[in-house]
Short mmCIF file of C-alpha atoms in Angstrom, two decimals:
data_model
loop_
_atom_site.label_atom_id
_atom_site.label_comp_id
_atom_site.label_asym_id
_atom_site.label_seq_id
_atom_site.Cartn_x
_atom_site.Cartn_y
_atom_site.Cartn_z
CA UNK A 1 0.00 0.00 0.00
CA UNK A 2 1.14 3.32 -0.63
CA UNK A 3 2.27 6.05 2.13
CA UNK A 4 1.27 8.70 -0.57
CA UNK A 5 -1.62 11.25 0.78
CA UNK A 6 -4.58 11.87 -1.48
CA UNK A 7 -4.98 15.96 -1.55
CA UNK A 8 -7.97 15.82 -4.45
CA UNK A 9 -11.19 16.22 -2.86
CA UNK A 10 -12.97 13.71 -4.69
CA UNK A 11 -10.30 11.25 -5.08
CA UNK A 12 -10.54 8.13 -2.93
CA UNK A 13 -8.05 8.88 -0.83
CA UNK A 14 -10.16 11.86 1.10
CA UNK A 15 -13.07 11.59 3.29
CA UNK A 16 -15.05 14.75 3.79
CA UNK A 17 -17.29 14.81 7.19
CA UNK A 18 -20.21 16.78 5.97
CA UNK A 19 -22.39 13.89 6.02
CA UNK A 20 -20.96 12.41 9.13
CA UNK A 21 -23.32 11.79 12.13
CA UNK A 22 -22.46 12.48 15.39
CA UNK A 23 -21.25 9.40 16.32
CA UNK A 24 -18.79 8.97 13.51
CA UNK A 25 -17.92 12.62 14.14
CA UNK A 26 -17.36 11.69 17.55
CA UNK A 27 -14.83 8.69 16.60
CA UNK A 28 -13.07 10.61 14.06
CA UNK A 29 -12.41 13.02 16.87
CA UNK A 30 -11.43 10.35 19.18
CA UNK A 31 -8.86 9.34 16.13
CA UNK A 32 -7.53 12.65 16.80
CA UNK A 33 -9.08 13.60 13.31
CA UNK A 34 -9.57 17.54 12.99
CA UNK A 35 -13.18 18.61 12.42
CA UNK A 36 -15.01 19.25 9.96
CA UNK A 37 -13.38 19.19 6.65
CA UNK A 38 -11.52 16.95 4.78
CA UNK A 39 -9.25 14.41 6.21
CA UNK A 40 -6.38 13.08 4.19
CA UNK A 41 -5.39 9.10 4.49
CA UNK A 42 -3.42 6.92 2.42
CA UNK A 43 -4.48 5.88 -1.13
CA UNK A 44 -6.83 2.93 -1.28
CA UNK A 45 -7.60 2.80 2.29
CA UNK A 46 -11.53 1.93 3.24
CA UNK A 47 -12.51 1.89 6.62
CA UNK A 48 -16.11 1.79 7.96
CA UNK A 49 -18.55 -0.03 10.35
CA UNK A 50 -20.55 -2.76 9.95
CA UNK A 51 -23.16 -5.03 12.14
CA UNK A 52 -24.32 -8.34 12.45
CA UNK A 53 -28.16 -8.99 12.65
CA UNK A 54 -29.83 -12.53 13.14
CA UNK A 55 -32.49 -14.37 15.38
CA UNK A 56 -31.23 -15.26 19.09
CA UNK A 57 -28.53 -17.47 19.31
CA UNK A 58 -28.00 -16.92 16.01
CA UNK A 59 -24.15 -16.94 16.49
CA UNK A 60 -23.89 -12.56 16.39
CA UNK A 61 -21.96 -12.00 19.40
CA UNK A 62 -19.35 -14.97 19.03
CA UNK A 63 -18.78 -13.82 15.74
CA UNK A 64 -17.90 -10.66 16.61
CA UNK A 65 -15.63 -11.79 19.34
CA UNK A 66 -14.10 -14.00 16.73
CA UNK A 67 -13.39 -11.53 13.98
CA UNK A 68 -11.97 -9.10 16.84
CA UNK A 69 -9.95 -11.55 18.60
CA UNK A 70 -10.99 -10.65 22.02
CA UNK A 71 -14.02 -11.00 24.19
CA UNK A 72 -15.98 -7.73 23.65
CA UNK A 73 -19.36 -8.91 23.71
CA UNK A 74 -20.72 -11.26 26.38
CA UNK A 75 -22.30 -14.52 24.68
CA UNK A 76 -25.70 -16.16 26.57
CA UNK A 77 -28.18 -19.07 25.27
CA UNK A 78 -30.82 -16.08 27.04
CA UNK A 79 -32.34 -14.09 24.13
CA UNK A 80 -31.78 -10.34 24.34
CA UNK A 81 -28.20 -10.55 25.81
CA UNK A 82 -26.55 -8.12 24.18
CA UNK A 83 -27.87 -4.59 25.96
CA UNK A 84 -25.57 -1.69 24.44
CA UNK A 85 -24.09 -0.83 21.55
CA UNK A 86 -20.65 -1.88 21.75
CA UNK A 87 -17.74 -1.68 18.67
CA UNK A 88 -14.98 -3.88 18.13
CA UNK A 89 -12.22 -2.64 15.78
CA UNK A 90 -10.49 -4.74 12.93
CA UNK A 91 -7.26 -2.90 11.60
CA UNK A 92 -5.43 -3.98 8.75
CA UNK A 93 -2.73 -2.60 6.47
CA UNK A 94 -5.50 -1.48 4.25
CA UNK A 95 -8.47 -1.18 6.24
CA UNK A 96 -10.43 -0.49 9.38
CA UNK A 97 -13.32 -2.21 9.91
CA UNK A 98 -15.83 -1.13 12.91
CA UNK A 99 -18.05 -3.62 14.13
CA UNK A 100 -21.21 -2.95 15.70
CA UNK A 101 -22.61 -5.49 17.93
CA UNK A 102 -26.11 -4.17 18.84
CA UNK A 103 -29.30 -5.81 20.66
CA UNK A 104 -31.90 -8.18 19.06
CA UNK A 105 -35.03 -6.51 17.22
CA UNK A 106 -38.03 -8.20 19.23
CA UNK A 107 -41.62 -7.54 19.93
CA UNK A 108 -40.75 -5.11 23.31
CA UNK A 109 -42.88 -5.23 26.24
CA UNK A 110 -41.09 -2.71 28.35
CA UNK A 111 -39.56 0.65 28.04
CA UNK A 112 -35.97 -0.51 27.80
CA UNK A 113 -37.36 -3.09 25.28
CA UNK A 114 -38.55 -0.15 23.23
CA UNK A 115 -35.76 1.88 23.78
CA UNK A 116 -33.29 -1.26 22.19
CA UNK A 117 -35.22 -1.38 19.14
CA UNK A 118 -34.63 2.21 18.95
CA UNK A 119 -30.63 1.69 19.14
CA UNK A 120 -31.48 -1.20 16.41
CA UNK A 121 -33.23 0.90 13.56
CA UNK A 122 -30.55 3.68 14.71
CA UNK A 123 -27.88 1.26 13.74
CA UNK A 124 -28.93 -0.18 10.60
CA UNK A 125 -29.34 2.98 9.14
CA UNK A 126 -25.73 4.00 9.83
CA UNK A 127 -23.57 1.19 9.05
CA UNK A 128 -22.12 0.15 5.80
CA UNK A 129 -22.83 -3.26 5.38
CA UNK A 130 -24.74 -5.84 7.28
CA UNK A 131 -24.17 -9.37 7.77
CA UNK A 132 -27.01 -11.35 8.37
CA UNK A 133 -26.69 -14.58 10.65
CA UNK A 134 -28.45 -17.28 9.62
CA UNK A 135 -27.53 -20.56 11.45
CA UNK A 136 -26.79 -23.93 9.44
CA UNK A 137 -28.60 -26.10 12.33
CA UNK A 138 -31.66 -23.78 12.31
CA UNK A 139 -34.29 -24.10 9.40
CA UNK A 140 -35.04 -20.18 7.89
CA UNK A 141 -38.09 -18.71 9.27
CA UNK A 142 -40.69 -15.99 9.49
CA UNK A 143 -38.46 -14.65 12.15
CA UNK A 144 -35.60 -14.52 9.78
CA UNK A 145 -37.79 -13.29 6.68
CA UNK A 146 -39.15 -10.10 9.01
CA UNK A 147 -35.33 -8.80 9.98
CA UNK A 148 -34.60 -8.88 6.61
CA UNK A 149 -38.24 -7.53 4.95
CA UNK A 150 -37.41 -4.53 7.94
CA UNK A 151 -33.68 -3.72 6.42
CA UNK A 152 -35.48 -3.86 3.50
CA UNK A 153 -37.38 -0.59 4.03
CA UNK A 154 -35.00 1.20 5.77
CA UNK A 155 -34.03 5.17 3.53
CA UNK A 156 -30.48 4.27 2.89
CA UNK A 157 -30.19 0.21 2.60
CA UNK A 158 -26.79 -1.04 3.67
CA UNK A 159 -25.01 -3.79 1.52
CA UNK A 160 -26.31 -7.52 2.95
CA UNK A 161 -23.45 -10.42 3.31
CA UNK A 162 -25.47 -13.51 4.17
CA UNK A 163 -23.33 -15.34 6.85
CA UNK A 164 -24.41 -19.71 7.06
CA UNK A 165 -23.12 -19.06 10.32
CA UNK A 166 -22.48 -22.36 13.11
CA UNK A 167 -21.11 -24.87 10.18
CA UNK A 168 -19.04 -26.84 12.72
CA UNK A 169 -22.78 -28.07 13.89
CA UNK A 170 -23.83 -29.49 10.53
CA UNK A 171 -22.47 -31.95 7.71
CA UNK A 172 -21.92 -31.11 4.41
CA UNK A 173 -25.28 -31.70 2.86
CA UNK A 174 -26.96 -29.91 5.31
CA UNK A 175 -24.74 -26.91 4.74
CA UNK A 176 -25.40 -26.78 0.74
CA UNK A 177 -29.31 -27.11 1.48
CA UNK A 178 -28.88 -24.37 3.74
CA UNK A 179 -27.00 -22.08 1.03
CA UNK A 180 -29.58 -22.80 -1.28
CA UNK A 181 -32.41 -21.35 0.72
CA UNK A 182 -30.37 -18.15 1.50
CA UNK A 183 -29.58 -17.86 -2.22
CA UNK A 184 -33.95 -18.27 -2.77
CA UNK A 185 -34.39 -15.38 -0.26
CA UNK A 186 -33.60 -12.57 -2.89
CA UNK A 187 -36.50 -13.54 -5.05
CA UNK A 188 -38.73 -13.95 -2.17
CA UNK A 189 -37.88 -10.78 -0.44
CA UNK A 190 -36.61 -8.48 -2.90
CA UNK A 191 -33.73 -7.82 -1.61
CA UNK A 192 -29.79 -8.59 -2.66
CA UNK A 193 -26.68 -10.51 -1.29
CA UNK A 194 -23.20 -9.38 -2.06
CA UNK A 195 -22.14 -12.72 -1.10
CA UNK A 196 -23.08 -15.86 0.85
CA UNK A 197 -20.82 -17.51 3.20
CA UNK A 198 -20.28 -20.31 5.45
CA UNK A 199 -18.55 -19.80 8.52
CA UNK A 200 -17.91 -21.49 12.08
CA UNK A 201 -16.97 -18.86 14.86
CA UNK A 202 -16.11 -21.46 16.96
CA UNK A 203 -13.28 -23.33 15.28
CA UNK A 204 -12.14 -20.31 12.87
CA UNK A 205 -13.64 -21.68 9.89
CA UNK A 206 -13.66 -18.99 7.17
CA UNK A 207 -13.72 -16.45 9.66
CA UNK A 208 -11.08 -14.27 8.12
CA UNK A 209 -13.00 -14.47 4.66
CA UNK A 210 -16.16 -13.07 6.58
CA UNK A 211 -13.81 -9.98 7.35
CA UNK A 212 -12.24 -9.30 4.20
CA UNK A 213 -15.91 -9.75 2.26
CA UNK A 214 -17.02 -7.00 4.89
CA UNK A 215 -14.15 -4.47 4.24
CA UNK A 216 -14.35 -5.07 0.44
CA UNK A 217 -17.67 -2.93 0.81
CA UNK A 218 -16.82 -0.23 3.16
CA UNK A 219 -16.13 3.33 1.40
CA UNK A 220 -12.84 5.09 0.83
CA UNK A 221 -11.41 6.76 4.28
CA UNK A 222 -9.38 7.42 6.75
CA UNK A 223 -8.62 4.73 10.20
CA UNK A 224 -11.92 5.58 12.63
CA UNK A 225 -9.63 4.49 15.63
CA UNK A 226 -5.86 4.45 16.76
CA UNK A 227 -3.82 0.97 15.93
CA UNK A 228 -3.63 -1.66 18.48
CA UNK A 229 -7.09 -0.54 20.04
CA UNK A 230 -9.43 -3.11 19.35
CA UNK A 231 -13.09 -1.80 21.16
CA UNK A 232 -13.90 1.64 23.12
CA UNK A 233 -15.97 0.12 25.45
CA UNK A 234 -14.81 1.43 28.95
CA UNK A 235 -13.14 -0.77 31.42
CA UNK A 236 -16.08 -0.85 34.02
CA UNK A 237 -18.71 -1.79 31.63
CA UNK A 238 -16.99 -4.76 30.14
CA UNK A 239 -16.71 -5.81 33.77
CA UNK A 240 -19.83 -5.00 34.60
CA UNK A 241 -20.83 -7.22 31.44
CA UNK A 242 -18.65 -9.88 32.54
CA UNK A 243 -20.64 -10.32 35.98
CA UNK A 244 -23.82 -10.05 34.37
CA UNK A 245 -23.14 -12.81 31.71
CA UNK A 246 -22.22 -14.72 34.78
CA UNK A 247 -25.42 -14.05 36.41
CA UNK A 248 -27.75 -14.83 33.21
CA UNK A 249 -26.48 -19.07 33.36
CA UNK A 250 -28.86 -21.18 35.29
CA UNK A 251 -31.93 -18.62 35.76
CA UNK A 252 -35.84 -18.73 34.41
CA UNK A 253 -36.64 -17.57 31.24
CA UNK A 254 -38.21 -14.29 33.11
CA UNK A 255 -35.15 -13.02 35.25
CA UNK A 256 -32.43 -12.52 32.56
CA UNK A 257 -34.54 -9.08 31.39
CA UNK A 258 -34.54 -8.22 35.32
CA UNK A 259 -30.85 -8.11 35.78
CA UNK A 260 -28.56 -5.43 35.25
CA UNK A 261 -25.25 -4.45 36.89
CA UNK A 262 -23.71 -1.56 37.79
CA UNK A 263 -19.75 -1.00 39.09
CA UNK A 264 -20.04 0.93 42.06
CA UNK A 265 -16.55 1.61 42.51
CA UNK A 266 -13.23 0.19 40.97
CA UNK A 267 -9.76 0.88 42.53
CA UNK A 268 -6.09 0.16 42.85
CA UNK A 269 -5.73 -1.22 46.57
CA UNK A 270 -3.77 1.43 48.02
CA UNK A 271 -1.72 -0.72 50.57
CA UNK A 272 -0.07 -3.23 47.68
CA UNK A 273 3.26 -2.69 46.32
CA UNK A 274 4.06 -1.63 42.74
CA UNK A 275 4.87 -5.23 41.66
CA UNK A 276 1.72 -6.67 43.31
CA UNK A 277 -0.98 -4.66 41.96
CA UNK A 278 -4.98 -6.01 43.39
CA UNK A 279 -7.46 -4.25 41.85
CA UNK A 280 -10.97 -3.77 44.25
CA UNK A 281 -14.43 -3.51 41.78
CA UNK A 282 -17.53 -2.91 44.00
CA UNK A 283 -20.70 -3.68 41.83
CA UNK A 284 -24.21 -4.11 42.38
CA UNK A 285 -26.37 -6.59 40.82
CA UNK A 286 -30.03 -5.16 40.56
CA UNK A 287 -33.45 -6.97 40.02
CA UNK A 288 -36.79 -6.32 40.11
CA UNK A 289 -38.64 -7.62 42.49
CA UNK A 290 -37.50 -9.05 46.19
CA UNK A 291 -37.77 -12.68 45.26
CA UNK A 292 -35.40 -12.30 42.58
CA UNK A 293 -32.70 -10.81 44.75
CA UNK A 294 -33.18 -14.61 46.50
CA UNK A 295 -32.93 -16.23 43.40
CA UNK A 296 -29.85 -14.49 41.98
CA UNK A 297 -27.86 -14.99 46.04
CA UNK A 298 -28.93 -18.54 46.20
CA UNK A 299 -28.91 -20.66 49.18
CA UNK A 300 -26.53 -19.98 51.66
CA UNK A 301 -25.08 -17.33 48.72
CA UNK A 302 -23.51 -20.14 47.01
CA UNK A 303 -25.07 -18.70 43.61
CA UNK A 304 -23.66 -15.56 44.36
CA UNK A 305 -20.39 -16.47 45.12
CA UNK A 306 -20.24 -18.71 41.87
CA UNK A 307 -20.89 -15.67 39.68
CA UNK A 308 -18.24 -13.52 41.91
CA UNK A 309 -15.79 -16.49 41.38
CA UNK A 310 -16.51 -16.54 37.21
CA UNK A 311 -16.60 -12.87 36.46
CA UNK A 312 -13.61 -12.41 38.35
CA UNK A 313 -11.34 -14.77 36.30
CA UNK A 314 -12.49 -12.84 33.26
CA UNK A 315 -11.54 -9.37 34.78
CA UNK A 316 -8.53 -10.88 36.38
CA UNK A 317 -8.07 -11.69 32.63
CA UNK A 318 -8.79 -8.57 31.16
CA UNK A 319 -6.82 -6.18 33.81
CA UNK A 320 -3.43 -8.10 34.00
CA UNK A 321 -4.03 -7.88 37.56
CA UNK A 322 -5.45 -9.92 40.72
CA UNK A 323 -8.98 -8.89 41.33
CA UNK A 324 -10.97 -8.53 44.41
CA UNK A 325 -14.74 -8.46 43.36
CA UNK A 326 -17.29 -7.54 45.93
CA UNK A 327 -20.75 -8.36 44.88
CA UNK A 328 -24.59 -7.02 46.28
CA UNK A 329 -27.69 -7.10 45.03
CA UNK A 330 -30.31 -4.53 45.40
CA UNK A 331 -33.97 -4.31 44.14
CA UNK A 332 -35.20 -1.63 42.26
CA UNK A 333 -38.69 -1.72 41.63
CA UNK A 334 -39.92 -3.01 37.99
CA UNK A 335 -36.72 -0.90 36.59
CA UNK A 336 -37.42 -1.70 32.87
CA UNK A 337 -40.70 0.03 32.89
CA UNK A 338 -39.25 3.16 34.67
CA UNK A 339 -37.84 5.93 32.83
CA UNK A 340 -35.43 7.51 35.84
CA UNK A 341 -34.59 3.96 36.92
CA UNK A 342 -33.44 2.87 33.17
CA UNK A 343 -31.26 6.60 33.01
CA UNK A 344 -29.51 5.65 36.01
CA UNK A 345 -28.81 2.55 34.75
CA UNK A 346 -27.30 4.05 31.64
CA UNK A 347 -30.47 2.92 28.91
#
């Protein structure tokens, strides 16, 4: 790749921000890009951001944490895991790709329900291209056919990769069958693939081909993000995320949407020498109602010690450090529904 600047304005090597929204805005500035106006980057360089969509369980998460190559997005057999927008980063020598792993469209029955479908439509609209999960050892349903008929009437329609995600899970005939019935989906649905591809997040399969398909289609510009950095999700919340996808195993299918965390307080225990660093998180694990606070401690607190125990290794993991995690868990009255409640909580 060249190191040669573009300096023509409509040559692919500029990017002007005019039609920038304020959240690419806000990661050009964090790039230390100047703005508005043009910013120069080397010749042939694409960057851009890009989401994966799909029923629950449809593989969206893992992927992500795949093509990253880091844990940036908790993974749950619970539908509606994923809670927050959160970006994982892809740099190479001749692109930047920006991942956006965002919350399931479903039919929402609360106001942080609605308020996720919001961030959903939001997201769509903005990214470049879209790759839409569609498991091998699922058949393709209505479920499938109304995320895609609802990208299909979005204003500005992002390029669709179709993604025969979970191959490891299948045999080979299964897999074509399943190719097939993605390729009959344009007809059906009026709508177009760039490309179709099989791909196993769990061992690696075609992975990498899933990321170079998705920078192929993102538009001429500048790196969104500094090298090396692979998500800006803050610290806390990826801890916070950590305890929470600890908390999700093993409950009802009515709790998961009750639980939320929040890090009270996370620091450096002052008393420890340079070389022995222990960091001290403080978090609180909230429900809805009394009787799910019982549920989530467990008898004796065994249950809450297990998810103390699990999310710590991860932070442990993530800090470099030795991690002392203090857990409680509070009630706050049917929190979903209430609009100061969900604020605090940062919905």
């Amino acid at each position: 790749m060249s190191d040669e600047l573009a300096t023509e304005q409509v040559d692919p090597g500029q990017v002007d921000t005019e039609g920038l929204d304020a959240a690419e805005l806000a990661l050009l500035k964090s790039a230390g890009a100047p703005a508005p106006g043009p910013i120069p980057f080397p010749q042939g360089f694409r960057s851009g951001f890009a989401c994966f969509v799909g029923r629950p369980n449809a593989g969206k998460s893992t992927l992500t944490n795949a093509i990253v190559g880091e844990k940036i997005a908790i993974t749950s057999s619970k539908p509606q895991t994923t809670r927050r927008i959160i970006r994982g980063v892809v740099s190479r020598p001749d692109a930047q790709l920006v991942l956006v792993d965002t919350p399931g469209l479903h039919r929402p029955r609360t106001l942080l329900g609605e308020r996720l479908n919001d961030l959903v439509y939001e997201t769509w609209s903005s990214v470049d291209v879209i790759g839409v999960c569609l498991p091998c050892s699922q058949r393709i349903g209505p479920g499938d056919e109304y995320l895609l008929s609802e990208i299909a009437k979005l204003p500005k329609r992002p390029k669709l990769v179709a993604l025969a995600t979970k191959t490891d899970l299948v045999g080979p005939e299964r897999i074509a069958q399943h190719l097939m019935k993605i390729a009959s989906l344009e007809e059906k649905l009026g709508i177009r693939w760039e490309t179709v591809i099989p791909v196993s997040a769990l061992t690696g399969d075609q992975v990498d081909i899933v990321v170079s398909e998705l920078m192929e289609h993102l538009p001429p510009g500048p790196p969104l993000y500094p090298e090396g950095e692979v998500t800006d999700e803050p610290t806390e919340t990826r801890i916070a995320e950590f305890i929470r996808e600890a908390a999700l195993e093993g409950v009802s299918e009515e709790l998961p949407h009750s639980i939320a965390v929040v890090i009270d307080e996370m620091v450096l225990r002052a008393d420890r020498p340079k070389d022995k660093p222990l960091m001290d998180v403080f978090a609180s694990i909230v429900v809805e109602r009394e009787s799910q606070k019982g549920i989530i401690i467990g008898h004796r607190g065994e249950r809450l010690k297990r998810v103390g125990q699990e999310a710590r290794l991860q932070a442990r993991e993530l800090l470099g450090m030795p991690v002392h995690l203090s857990l409680h868990v509070k009630v706050l009255q049917d929190w979903q529904r209430d609009p100061k409640h969900l604020n605090r909580l940062g919905f």
